[in-house]
mmCIF file of C-alpha atoms in Angstrom:
data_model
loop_
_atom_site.group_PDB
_atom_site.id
_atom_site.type_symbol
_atom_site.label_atom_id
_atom_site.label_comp_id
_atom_site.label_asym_id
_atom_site.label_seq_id
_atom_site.Cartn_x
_atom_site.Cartn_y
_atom_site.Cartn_z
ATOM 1 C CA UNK A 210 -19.252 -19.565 73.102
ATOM 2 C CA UNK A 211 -20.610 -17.383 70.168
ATOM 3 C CA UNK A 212 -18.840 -14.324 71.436
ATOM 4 C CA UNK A 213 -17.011 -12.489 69.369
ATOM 5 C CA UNK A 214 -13.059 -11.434 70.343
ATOM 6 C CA UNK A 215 -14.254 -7.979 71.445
ATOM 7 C CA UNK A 216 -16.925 -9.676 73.855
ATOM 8 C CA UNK A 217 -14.811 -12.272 75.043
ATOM 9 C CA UNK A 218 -11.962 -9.556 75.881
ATOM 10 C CA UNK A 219 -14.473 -7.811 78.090
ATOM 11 C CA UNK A 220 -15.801 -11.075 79.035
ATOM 12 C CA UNK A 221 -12.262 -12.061 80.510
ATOM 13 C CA UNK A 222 -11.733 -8.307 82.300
ATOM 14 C CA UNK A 223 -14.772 -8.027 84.025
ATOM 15 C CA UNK A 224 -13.699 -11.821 85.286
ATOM 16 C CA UNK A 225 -10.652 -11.074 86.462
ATOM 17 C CA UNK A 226 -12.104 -7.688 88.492
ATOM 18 C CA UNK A 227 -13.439 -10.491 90.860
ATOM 19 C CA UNK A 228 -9.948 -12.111 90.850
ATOM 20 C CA UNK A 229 -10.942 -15.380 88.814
ATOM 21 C CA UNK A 230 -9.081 -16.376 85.478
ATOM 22 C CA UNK A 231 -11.178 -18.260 82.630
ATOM 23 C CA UNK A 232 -8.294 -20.877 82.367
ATOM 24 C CA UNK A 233 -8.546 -21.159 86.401
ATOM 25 C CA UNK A 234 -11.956 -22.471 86.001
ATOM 26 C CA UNK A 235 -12.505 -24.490 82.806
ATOM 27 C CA UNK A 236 -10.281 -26.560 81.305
ATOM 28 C CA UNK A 237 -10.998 -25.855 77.477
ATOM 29 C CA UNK A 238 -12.902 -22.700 76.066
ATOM 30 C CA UNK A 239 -14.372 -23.077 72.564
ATOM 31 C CA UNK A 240 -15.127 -19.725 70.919
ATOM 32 C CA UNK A 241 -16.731 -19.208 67.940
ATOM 33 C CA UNK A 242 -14.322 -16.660 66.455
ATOM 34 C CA UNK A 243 -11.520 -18.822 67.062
ATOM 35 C CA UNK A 244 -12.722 -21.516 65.646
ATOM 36 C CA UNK A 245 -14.652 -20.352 62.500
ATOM 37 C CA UNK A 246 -18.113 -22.416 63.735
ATOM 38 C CA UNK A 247 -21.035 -20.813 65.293
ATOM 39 C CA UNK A 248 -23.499 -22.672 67.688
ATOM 40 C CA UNK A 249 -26.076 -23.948 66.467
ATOM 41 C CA UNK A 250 -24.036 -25.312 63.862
ATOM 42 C CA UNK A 251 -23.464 -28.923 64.669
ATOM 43 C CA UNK A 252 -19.537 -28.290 63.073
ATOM 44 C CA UNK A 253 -19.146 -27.178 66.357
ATOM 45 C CA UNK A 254 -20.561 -29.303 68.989
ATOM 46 C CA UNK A 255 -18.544 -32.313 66.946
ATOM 47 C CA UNK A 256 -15.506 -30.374 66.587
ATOM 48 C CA UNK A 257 -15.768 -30.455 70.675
ATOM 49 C CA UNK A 258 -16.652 -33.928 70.974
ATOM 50 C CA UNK A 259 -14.045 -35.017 69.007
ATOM 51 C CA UNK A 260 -10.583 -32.845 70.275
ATOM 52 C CA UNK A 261 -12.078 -33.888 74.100
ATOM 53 C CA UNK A 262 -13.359 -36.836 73.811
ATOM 54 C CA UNK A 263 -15.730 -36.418 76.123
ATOM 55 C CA UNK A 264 -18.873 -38.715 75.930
ATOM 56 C CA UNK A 265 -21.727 -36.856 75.096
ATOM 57 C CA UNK A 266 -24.152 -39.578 77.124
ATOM 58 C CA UNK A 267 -22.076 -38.209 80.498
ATOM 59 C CA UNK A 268 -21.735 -34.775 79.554
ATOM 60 C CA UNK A 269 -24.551 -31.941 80.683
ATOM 61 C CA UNK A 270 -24.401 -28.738 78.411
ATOM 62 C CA UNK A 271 -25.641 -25.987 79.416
ATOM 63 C CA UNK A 272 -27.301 -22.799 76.831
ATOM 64 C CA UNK A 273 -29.699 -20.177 77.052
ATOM 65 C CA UNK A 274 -30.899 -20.565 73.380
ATOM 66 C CA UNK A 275 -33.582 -23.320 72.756
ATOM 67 C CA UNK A 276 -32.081 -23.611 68.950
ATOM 68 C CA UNK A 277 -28.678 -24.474 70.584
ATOM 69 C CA UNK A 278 -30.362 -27.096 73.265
ATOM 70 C CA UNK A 279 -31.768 -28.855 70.601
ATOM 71 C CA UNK A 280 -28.508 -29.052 68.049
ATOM 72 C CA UNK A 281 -26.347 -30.764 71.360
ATOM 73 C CA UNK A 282 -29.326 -33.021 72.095
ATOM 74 C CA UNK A 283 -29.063 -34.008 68.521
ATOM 75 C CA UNK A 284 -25.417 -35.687 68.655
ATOM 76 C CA UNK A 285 -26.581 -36.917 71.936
ATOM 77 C CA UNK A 286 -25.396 -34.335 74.996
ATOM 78 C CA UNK A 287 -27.837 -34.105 78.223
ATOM 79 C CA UNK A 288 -28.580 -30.588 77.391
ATOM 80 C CA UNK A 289 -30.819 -27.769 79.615
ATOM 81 C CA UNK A 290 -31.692 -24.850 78.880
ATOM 82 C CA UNK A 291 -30.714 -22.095 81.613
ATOM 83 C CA UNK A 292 -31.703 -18.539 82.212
ATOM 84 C CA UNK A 293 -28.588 -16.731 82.322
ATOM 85 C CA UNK A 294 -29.470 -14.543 85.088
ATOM 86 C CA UNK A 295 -30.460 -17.198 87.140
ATOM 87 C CA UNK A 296 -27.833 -19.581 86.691
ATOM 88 C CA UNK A 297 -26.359 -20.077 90.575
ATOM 89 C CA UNK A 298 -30.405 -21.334 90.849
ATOM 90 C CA UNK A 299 -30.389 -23.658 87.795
ATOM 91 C CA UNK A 300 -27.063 -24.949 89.131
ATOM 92 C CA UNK A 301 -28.957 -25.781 92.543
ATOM 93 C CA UNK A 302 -31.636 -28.049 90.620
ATOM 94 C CA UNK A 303 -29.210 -29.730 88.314
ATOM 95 C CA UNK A 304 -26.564 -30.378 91.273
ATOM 96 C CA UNK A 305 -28.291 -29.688 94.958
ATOM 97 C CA UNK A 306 -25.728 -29.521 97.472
ATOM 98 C CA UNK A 307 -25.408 -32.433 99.814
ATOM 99 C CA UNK A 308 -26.694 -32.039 102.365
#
């Protein structure tokens, strides 16, 4: 993420007021201010690649900035570009439920 420590403070509080942790439901967080990179920087996106090694071919990313779908797409990650307010929908079209 590209949030700054202030954001991603805030970010974990108003988590945790619905009782869920950040390290309960990933298991890595990349931040920006941690790591001295900033999306759309590709720095970044191979910094991840690399420590996880994760394969980009199998792995969908997920943004809300065009200019940041378009740097993962460019060291190959299945990227799509979601509306952040409507994310439970764009879940629902990437990964229906089965039915």
């Amino acid at each position: 993420s590209n949030l700054g420590d202030i954001h991603w403070a805030e970010t974990k509080r108003q988590a945790q007021q619905f009782g869920m942790r950040f390290e309960d439901c990933f298991d890595r967080v990349f931040l920006s201010f941690e790591l001295h990179m900033v999306k759309p920087d590709a720095a970044i996106y191979r910094h991840l690649l690399e420590t996880t090694g994760i394969d980009p071919q199998e792995t969908l990313y997920i943004d809300d900035l065009p200019n940041n779908i378009a740097a993962g797409e460019a060291l190959g990650l299945l990227a799509r570009k979601v509306n952040c307010n409507g994310l439970d929908a764009e879940i629902q079209q990437i990964i229906p439920d089965e039915a």
